Short mmCIF file of C-alpha atoms in Angstrom, two decimals:
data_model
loop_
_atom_site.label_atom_id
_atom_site.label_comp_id
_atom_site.label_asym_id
_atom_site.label_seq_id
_atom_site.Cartn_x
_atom_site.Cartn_y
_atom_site.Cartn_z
CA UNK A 1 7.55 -5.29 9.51
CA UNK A 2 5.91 -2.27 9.73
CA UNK A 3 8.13 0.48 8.64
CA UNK A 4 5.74 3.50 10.03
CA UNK A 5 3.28 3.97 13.05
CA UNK A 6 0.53 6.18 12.82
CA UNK A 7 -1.28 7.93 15.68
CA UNK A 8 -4.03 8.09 16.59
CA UNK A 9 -5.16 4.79 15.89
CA UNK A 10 -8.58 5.95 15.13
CA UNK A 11 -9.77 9.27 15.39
CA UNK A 12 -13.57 10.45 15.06
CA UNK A 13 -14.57 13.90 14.45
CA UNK A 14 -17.80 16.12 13.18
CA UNK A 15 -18.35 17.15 9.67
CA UNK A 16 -16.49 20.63 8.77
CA UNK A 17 -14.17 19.83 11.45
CA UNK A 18 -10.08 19.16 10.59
CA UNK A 19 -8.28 15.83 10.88
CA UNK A 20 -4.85 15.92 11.42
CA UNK A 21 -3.07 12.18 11.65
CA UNK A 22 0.56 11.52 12.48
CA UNK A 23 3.21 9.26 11.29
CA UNK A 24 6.36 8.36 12.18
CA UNK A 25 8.92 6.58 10.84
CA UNK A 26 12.33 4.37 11.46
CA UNK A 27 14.81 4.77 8.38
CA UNK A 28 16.25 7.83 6.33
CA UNK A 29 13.71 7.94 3.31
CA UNK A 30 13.96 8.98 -0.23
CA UNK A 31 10.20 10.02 0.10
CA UNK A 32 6.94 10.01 1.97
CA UNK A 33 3.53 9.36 0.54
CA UNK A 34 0.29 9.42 1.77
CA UNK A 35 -2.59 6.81 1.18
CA UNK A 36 -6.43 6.15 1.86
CA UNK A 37 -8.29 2.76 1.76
CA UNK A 38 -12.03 2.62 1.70
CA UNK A 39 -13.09 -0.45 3.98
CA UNK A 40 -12.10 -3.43 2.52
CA UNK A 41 -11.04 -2.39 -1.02
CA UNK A 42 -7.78 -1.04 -2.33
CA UNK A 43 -5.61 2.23 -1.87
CA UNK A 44 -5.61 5.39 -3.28
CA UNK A 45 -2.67 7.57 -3.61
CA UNK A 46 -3.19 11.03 -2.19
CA UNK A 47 0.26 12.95 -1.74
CA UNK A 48 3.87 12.33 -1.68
CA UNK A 49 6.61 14.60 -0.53
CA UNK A 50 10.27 14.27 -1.43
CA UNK A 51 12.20 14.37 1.40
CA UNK A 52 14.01 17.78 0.51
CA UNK A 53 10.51 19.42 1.14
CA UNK A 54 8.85 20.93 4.06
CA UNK A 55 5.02 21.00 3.07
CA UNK A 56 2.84 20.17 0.33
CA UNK A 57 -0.86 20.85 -0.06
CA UNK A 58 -3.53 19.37 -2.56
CA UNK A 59 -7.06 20.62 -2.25
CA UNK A 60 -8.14 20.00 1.63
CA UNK A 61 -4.30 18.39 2.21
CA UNK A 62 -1.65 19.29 3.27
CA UNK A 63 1.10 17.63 4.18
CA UNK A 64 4.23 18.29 6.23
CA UNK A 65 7.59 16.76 7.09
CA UNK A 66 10.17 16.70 9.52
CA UNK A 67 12.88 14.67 8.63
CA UNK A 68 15.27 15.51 11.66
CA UNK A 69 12.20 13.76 13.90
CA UNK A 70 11.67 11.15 10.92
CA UNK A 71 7.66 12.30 10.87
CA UNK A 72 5.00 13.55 8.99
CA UNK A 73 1.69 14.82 9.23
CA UNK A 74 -1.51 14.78 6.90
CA UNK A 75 -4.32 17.43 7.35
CA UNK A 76 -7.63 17.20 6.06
CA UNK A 77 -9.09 20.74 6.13
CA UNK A 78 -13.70 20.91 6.17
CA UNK A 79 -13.28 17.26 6.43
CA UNK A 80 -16.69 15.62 4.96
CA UNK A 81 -18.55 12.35 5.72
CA UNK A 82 -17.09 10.78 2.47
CA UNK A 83 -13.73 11.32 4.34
CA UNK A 84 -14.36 8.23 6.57
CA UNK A 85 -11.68 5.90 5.99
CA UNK A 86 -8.34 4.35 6.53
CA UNK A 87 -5.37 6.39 6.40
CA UNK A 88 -1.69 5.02 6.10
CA UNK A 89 1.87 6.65 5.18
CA UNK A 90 4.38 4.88 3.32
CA UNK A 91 7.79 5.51 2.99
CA UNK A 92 10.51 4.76 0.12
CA UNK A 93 14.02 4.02 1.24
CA UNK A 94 16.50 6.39 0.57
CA UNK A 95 18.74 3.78 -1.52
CA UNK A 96 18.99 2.55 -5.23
CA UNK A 97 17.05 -0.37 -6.61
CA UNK A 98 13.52 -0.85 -6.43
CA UNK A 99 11.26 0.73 -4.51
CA UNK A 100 10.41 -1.12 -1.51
CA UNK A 101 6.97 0.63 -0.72
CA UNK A 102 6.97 0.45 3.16
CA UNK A 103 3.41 1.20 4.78
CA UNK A 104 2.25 2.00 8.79
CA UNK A 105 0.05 1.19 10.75
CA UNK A 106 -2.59 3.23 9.72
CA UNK A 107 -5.37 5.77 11.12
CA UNK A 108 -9.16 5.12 10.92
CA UNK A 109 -10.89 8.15 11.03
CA UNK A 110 -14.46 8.64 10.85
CA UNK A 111 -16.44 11.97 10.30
CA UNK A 112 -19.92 11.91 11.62
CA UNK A 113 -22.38 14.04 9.20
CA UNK B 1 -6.89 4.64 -18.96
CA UNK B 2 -7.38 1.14 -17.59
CA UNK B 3 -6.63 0.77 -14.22
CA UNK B 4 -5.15 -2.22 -12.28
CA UNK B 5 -7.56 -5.16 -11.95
CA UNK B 6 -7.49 -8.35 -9.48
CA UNK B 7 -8.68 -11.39 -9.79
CA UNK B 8 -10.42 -13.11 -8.28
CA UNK B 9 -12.31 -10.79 -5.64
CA UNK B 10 -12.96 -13.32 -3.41
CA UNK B 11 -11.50 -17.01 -2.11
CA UNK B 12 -11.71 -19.44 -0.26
CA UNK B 13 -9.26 -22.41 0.15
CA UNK B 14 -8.19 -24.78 2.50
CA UNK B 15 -5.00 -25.67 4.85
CA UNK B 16 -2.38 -27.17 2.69
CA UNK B 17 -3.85 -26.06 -0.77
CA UNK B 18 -2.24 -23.77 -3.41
CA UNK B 19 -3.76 -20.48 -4.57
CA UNK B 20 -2.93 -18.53 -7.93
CA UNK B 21 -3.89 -15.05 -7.89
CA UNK B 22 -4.12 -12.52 -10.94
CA UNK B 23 -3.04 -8.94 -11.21
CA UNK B 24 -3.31 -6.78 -14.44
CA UNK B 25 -1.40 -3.47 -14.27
CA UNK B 26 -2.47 -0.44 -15.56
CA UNK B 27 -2.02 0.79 -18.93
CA UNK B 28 1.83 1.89 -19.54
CA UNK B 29 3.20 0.63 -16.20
CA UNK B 30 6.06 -2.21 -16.44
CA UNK B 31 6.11 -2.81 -12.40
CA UNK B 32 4.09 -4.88 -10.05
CA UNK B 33 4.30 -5.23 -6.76
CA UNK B 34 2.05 -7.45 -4.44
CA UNK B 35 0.99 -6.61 -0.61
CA UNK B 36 -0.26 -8.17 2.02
CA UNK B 37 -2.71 -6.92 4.60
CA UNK B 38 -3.72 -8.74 7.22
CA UNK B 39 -7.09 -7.47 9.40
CA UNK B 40 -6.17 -4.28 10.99
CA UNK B 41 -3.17 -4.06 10.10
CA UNK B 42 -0.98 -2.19 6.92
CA UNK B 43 0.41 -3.71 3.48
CA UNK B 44 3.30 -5.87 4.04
CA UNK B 45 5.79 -5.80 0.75
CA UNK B 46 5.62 -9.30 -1.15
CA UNK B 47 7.88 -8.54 -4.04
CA UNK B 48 8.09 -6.84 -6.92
CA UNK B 49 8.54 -7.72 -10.66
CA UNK B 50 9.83 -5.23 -13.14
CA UNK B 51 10.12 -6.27 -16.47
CA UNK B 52 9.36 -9.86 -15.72
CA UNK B 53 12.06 -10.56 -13.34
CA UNK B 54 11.87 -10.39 -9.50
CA UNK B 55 13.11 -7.01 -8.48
CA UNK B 56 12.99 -6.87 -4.61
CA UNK B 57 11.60 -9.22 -1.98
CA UNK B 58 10.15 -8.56 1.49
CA UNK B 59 10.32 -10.82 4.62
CA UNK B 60 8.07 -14.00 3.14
CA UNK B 61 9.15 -17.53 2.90
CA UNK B 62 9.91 -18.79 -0.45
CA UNK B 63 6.29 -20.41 -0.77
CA UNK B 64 5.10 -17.08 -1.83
CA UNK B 65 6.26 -16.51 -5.35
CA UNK B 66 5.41 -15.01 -8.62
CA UNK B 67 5.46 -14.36 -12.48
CA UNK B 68 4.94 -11.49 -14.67
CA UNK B 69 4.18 -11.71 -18.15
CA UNK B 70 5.95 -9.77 -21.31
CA UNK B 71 2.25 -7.95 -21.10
CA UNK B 72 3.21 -6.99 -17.49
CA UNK B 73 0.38 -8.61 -15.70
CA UNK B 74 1.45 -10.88 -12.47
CA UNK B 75 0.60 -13.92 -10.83
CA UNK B 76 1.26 -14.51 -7.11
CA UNK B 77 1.28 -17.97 -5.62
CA UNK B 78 0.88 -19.17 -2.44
CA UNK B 79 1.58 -22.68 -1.53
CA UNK B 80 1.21 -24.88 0.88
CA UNK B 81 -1.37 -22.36 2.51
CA UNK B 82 -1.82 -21.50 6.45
CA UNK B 83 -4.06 -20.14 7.99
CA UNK B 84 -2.27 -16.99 9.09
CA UNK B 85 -2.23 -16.83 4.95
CA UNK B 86 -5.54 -15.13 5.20
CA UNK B 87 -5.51 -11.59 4.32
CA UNK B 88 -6.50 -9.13 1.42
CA UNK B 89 -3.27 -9.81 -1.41
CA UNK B 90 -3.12 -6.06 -2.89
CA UNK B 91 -1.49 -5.60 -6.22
CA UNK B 92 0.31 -2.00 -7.32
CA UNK B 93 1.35 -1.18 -10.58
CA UNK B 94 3.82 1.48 -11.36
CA UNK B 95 5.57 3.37 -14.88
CA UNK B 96 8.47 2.34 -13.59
CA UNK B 97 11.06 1.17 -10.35
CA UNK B 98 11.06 4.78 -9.46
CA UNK B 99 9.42 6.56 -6.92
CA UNK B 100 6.02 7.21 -8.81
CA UNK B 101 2.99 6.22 -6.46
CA UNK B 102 1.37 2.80 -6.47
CA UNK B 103 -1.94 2.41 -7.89
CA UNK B 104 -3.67 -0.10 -6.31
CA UNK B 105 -6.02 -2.81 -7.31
CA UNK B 106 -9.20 -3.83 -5.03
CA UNK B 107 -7.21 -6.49 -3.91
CA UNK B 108 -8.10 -9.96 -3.57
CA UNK B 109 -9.87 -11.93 -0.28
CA UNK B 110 -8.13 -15.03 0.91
CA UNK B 111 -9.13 -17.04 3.63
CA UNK B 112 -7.66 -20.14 4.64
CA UNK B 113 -9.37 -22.73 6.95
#
């Protein structure tokens, strides 16, 4: 089952122009991470956030998180062709044990050059 | 730093066969966990092996199972294949159970007819 649900489902913008995706999510979480995924090949980590922050940025990213509405949203600032791909959240549970990685449904965006 | 590598890249196999798929982790990580994603859809937890035992299991019947090795590569096998088995088998490696990020390998293409 799928843990998160992204929104949009797929989103297309122009180059230079921001992307902002949505997640939300079911379950109280120890932390939220975003990923990307080329077409076809595997993911890439881009940012996590511990669930005792607000925001986060990395380069064009930032991140945010609300965990009174259980959701979180990725921005992608100038976004650039090589941007075009899939875009999930995951979430780790809030409990001890392993870490049960749980991904959404994801958010296909495409930037036209 | 060698990253985590999947083999093979791509397979094909028929109803009712059994498959063996390969997973090295990345240099310094003791964890594995396998996903899989379906056409359109997310990563669906497996399991996870730390240390060579099974460490956490998601909603799969027991015909999905696995091995990891005192190098800390994995095997996942599937048997008694359907064709709903036909996805893109992901493999994450991480230092540890904790809540580091998964680093994916490029996955590996089943299909099942």
């Amino acid at each position: 089952s799928q843990q998160g649900e992204e929104d949009p489902q797929a989103l297309s913008i122009q180059e230079g122009e921001n992307a902002t995706m949505n997640c939300s999510y079911k379950t109280s979480i120890n932390n939220l991470q975003w990923y990307r995924q080329n077409s076809g090949r595997g993911l890439v980590h881009l940012i996590l956030i511990r669930s005792n922050e607000r925001e986060k940025h990395s380069g064009r990213l930032r991140v945010t998180l609300d965990t009174s509405k259980k959701s979180s949203s990725l921005l992608i600032t100038a976004s650039r062709a090589a941007d075009t791909a899939s875009y999930f959240c995951a979430t780790a549970p809030n409990s001890g044990g392993y870490q049960k990685v749980t991904f959404g449904t994801g958010t296909k965006l495409q930037v036209i050059p | 730093e060698t990253g985590v590598t999947q083999s093979p890249t791509h397979l094909i196999k028929t109803r009712g066969q059994q498959v063996t798929l390969r997973c090295s982790s990345q240099s310094g990580h003791n964890t594995v966990s396998w996903y899989q994603q379906a056409l359109g859809q997310g990563p669906q937890f497996i399991f996870q092996y730390y240390r060579e035992e099974e460490n956490g299991r998601g909603n799969f019947p027991p015909r999905f199972s696995g091995l990891q090795f005192p190098n800390y590569s994995s095997e996942l096998n599937v048997n008694a294949l359907e064709l709903d088995d036909s996805a893109l088998y992901l493999c994450a490696s991480t230092p540890d159970r904790g809540d580091s990020p998964l680093h994916f390998g490029n996955g590996t293409r089943l299909t099942v007819t």
